[in-house]
Amino acid sequence: MSPPPAMLAQLQRALEVIYGVTAPHRVEDFIVGQPALAALGAQARAPEELYVVEEKGEVEIGVFISPEVLRRLPLLGAKGARFLEGLLPAFTTAAEGVSHFVYLTLQALKDQTVSLLELEVQAEIDKFATSALHLWREGERHRSPELRVRLFDRVHYRDGLESDERDRYVTANRLARGYARFLESRFLAKGHLEGLLRELRQVYRQAGSEKLGYLAQRG
């Protein structure tokens, strides 16, 4: 497997800056490919998946991101690349994987458990936050409503999902969509970067029912 693109490290650094945290490990050291998954008796069902294996009190983590996504990530640094029109799917897929990794390792550092729904909701928020700030940096902050529609309205779910999986993804999408709209009206539309970061950091530090309840109220 070729070395992961530098964009993965940049995405982790972006999340750490947004939330004012420092994860204990680097995501690029935990990227696994299909051969490693096969050795574990696993097979990737999606372009991005987080694997957690617990054995004899030890926890091993692996992050799978499809080769196609990894090949497209370096294009994000190309001049003239159209982010929303072509690179958003690869960017947000990678951001979701990095989000899962950072959030889970930080919770483990505090010896806190995290539900699958909480993990998924935070990843949905992180996809919007990193993408919106990327647009802001490129002078296209006004396109955040288009970004929100692309991320949360134009979605489809994989065939073959168990009912609880589908419910989890639908709930995460609904909560993140409402929260993204709140962030737009309160901070992005007005150019309040400091307030946006303060709000995101507050929610990031909430956990469990507190976080889910807060997000439901913002929707």
XYZ file of C-alpha atoms in Angstrom:
219
model
C 0.000 0.000 0.000
C 1.396 3.415 -1.000
C 1.874 6.092 1.679
C -1.339 7.978 2.564
C -1.599 11.444 0.994
C -0.570 14.415 3.095
C -4.174 15.639 2.984
C -5.105 13.139 5.720
C -2.611 14.740 8.105
C -3.898 18.170 7.063
C -7.470 17.118 7.779
C -6.502 15.898 11.231
C -4.666 19.125 11.918
C -7.693 21.112 10.714
C -9.990 19.271 13.129
C -7.542 19.765 15.986
C -7.368 23.506 15.278
C -11.140 23.859 14.913
C -11.809 22.117 18.215
C -8.733 23.144 20.171
C -7.633 19.557 20.803
C -4.616 17.352 20.141
C -5.237 13.705 19.346
C -2.784 11.185 20.833
C -2.035 9.505 17.492
C -1.685 10.368 13.803
C -4.338 8.990 11.485
C -1.872 8.279 8.680
C -0.256 5.633 10.899
C -3.559 3.742 11.162
C -4.653 3.587 7.524
C -5.301 0.019 6.439
C -5.896 -1.440 2.988
C -7.839 -4.384 1.682
C -5.062 -6.946 2.419
C -4.994 -5.939 6.102
C -8.769 -6.161 6.275
C -8.715 -9.582 4.668
C -6.241 -10.734 7.313
C -8.806 -9.719 9.926
C -11.539 -11.554 8.078
C -13.207 -8.258 7.148
C -14.218 -6.617 3.901
C -14.938 -2.937 3.354
C -18.565 -2.182 2.558
C -18.137 1.567 2.090
C -15.475 4.030 0.855
C -14.657 4.858 4.492
C -14.851 2.621 7.538
C -13.443 2.582 11.062
C -12.404 -0.781 12.499
C -12.036 -1.350 16.213
C -10.781 -4.717 17.452
C -10.587 -5.442 21.182
C -8.639 -8.468 22.343
C -7.177 -9.301 25.749
C -7.801 -5.776 27.024
C -6.013 -4.201 24.066
C -7.791 -2.108 21.442
C -6.566 -1.870 17.874
C -7.895 0.722 15.449
C -7.738 0.789 11.686
C -9.111 3.363 9.257
C -10.001 2.239 5.754
C -10.349 4.853 3.010
C -10.833 3.573 -0.501
C -7.945 3.828 -2.984
C -10.127 5.929 -5.297
C -10.666 8.543 -2.577
C -6.989 8.546 -1.648
C -6.049 9.121 -5.303
C -8.285 12.181 -5.524
C -7.157 13.884 -2.327
C -3.928 15.391 -3.737
C -6.045 17.258 -6.318
C -7.355 19.473 -3.519
C -4.118 21.419 -3.665
C -4.333 22.002 -7.417
C -4.984 25.543 -8.555
C -8.352 25.991 -10.166
C -9.762 22.777 -8.703
C -13.503 23.140 -8.210
C -14.236 21.970 -4.709
C -18.015 21.657 -4.658
C -18.333 20.526 -8.249
C -15.806 17.719 -8.208
C -13.763 17.148 -5.075
C -16.367 17.366 -2.308
C -17.170 13.615 -2.205
C -13.530 12.600 -1.773
C -12.854 15.388 0.728
C -15.844 14.586 2.936
C -15.263 10.828 2.788
C -11.723 11.353 4.048
C -12.905 13.926 6.597
C -15.403 11.415 7.968
C -12.700 8.797 8.458
C -10.368 11.261 10.143
C -13.224 12.549 12.303
C -14.061 9.062 13.539
C -10.419 8.412 14.353
C -9.786 11.687 16.194
C -13.016 11.627 18.195
C -12.677 7.986 19.220
C -9.042 8.275 20.283
C -9.771 11.415 22.309
C -12.666 9.720 24.088
C -10.484 6.673 24.769
C -7.837 8.954 26.255
C -10.460 10.137 28.755
C -11.655 6.557 29.271
C -15.104 7.537 28.035
C -17.405 5.406 25.944
C -18.997 6.764 22.787
C -22.098 5.502 21.012
C -22.178 4.779 17.289
C -24.784 7.511 16.852
C -22.637 10.087 18.633
C -19.650 9.101 16.502
C -21.708 9.420 13.324
C -23.307 12.739 14.273
C -19.930 14.283 15.063
C -18.557 13.086 11.728
C -21.472 14.708 9.894
C -20.804 17.980 11.695
C -17.093 17.698 10.979
C -17.723 17.187 7.261
C -19.732 20.396 7.157
C -17.334 22.382 9.351
C -14.167 21.450 7.463
C -15.817 21.967 4.082
C -17.381 25.306 5.064
C -14.065 26.595 6.374
C -12.345 25.405 3.203
C -14.836 27.463 1.185
C -14.293 30.422 3.528
C -10.547 30.234 2.970
C -11.122 30.210 -0.794
C -13.350 33.293 -0.605
C -16.561 31.315 -1.184
C -18.181 31.477 2.235
C -21.454 32.508 0.583
C -21.767 29.014 -0.899
C -22.332 27.301 2.453
C -26.091 26.840 1.766
C -25.185 24.952 -1.406
C -22.724 22.893 0.599
C -25.400 22.055 3.160
C -27.793 20.888 0.463
C -25.138 18.714 -1.160
C -24.127 17.115 2.128
C -27.477 16.592 3.810
C -30.262 16.750 1.225
C -28.745 14.961 -1.755
C -28.010 11.746 0.097
C -28.708 8.084 -0.463
C -28.046 5.128 1.792
C -26.313 1.889 0.927
C -28.398 -1.089 0.009
C -28.354 -3.915 2.516
C -28.180 -1.779 5.652
C -29.719 -3.254 8.774
C -32.677 -1.241 10.044
C -30.736 0.044 13.080
C -27.838 1.139 10.844
C -30.142 3.021 8.512
C -31.945 4.657 11.430
C -28.596 5.770 12.852
C -27.487 7.356 9.567
C -30.861 9.032 9.030
C -30.847 10.465 12.562
C -27.270 11.695 12.248
C -28.093 13.350 8.938
C -31.175 15.056 10.383
C -29.380 16.407 13.449
C -26.377 17.619 11.454
C -28.567 19.242 8.787
C -30.424 21.286 11.369
C -27.222 22.231 13.145
C -25.563 23.254 9.883
C -28.481 25.568 9.143
C -28.094 27.061 12.630
C -24.351 27.617 12.079
C -25.046 29.292 8.752
C -27.581 31.782 10.032
C -25.783 32.561 13.273
C -22.130 32.650 12.182
C -21.257 31.836 8.564
C -23.609 34.329 6.938
C -22.294 37.079 9.230
C -18.612 36.166 8.953
C -18.252 35.512 12.712
C -15.342 33.075 12.727
C -14.571 33.404 16.432
C -18.169 32.725 17.368
C -18.332 29.765 15.000
C -15.271 28.139 16.549
C -16.506 28.801 20.067
C -19.839 27.157 19.253
C -18.259 24.136 17.559
C -15.857 23.603 20.456
C -18.658 23.752 22.993
C -20.617 21.021 21.197
C -17.502 18.910 20.625
C -16.967 18.698 24.378
C -20.507 17.581 25.058
C -21.168 13.853 25.106
C -23.973 11.360 24.863
C -27.535 12.542 25.443
C -26.350 16.073 26.288
C -24.875 16.491 22.793
C -27.777 14.860 20.988
C -30.328 16.894 22.928
C -28.505 20.149 22.234
C -28.341 19.424 18.520
C -32.005 18.481 18.383
C -32.899 21.873 19.862
C -30.829 23.678 17.211
C -32.627 21.909 14.364
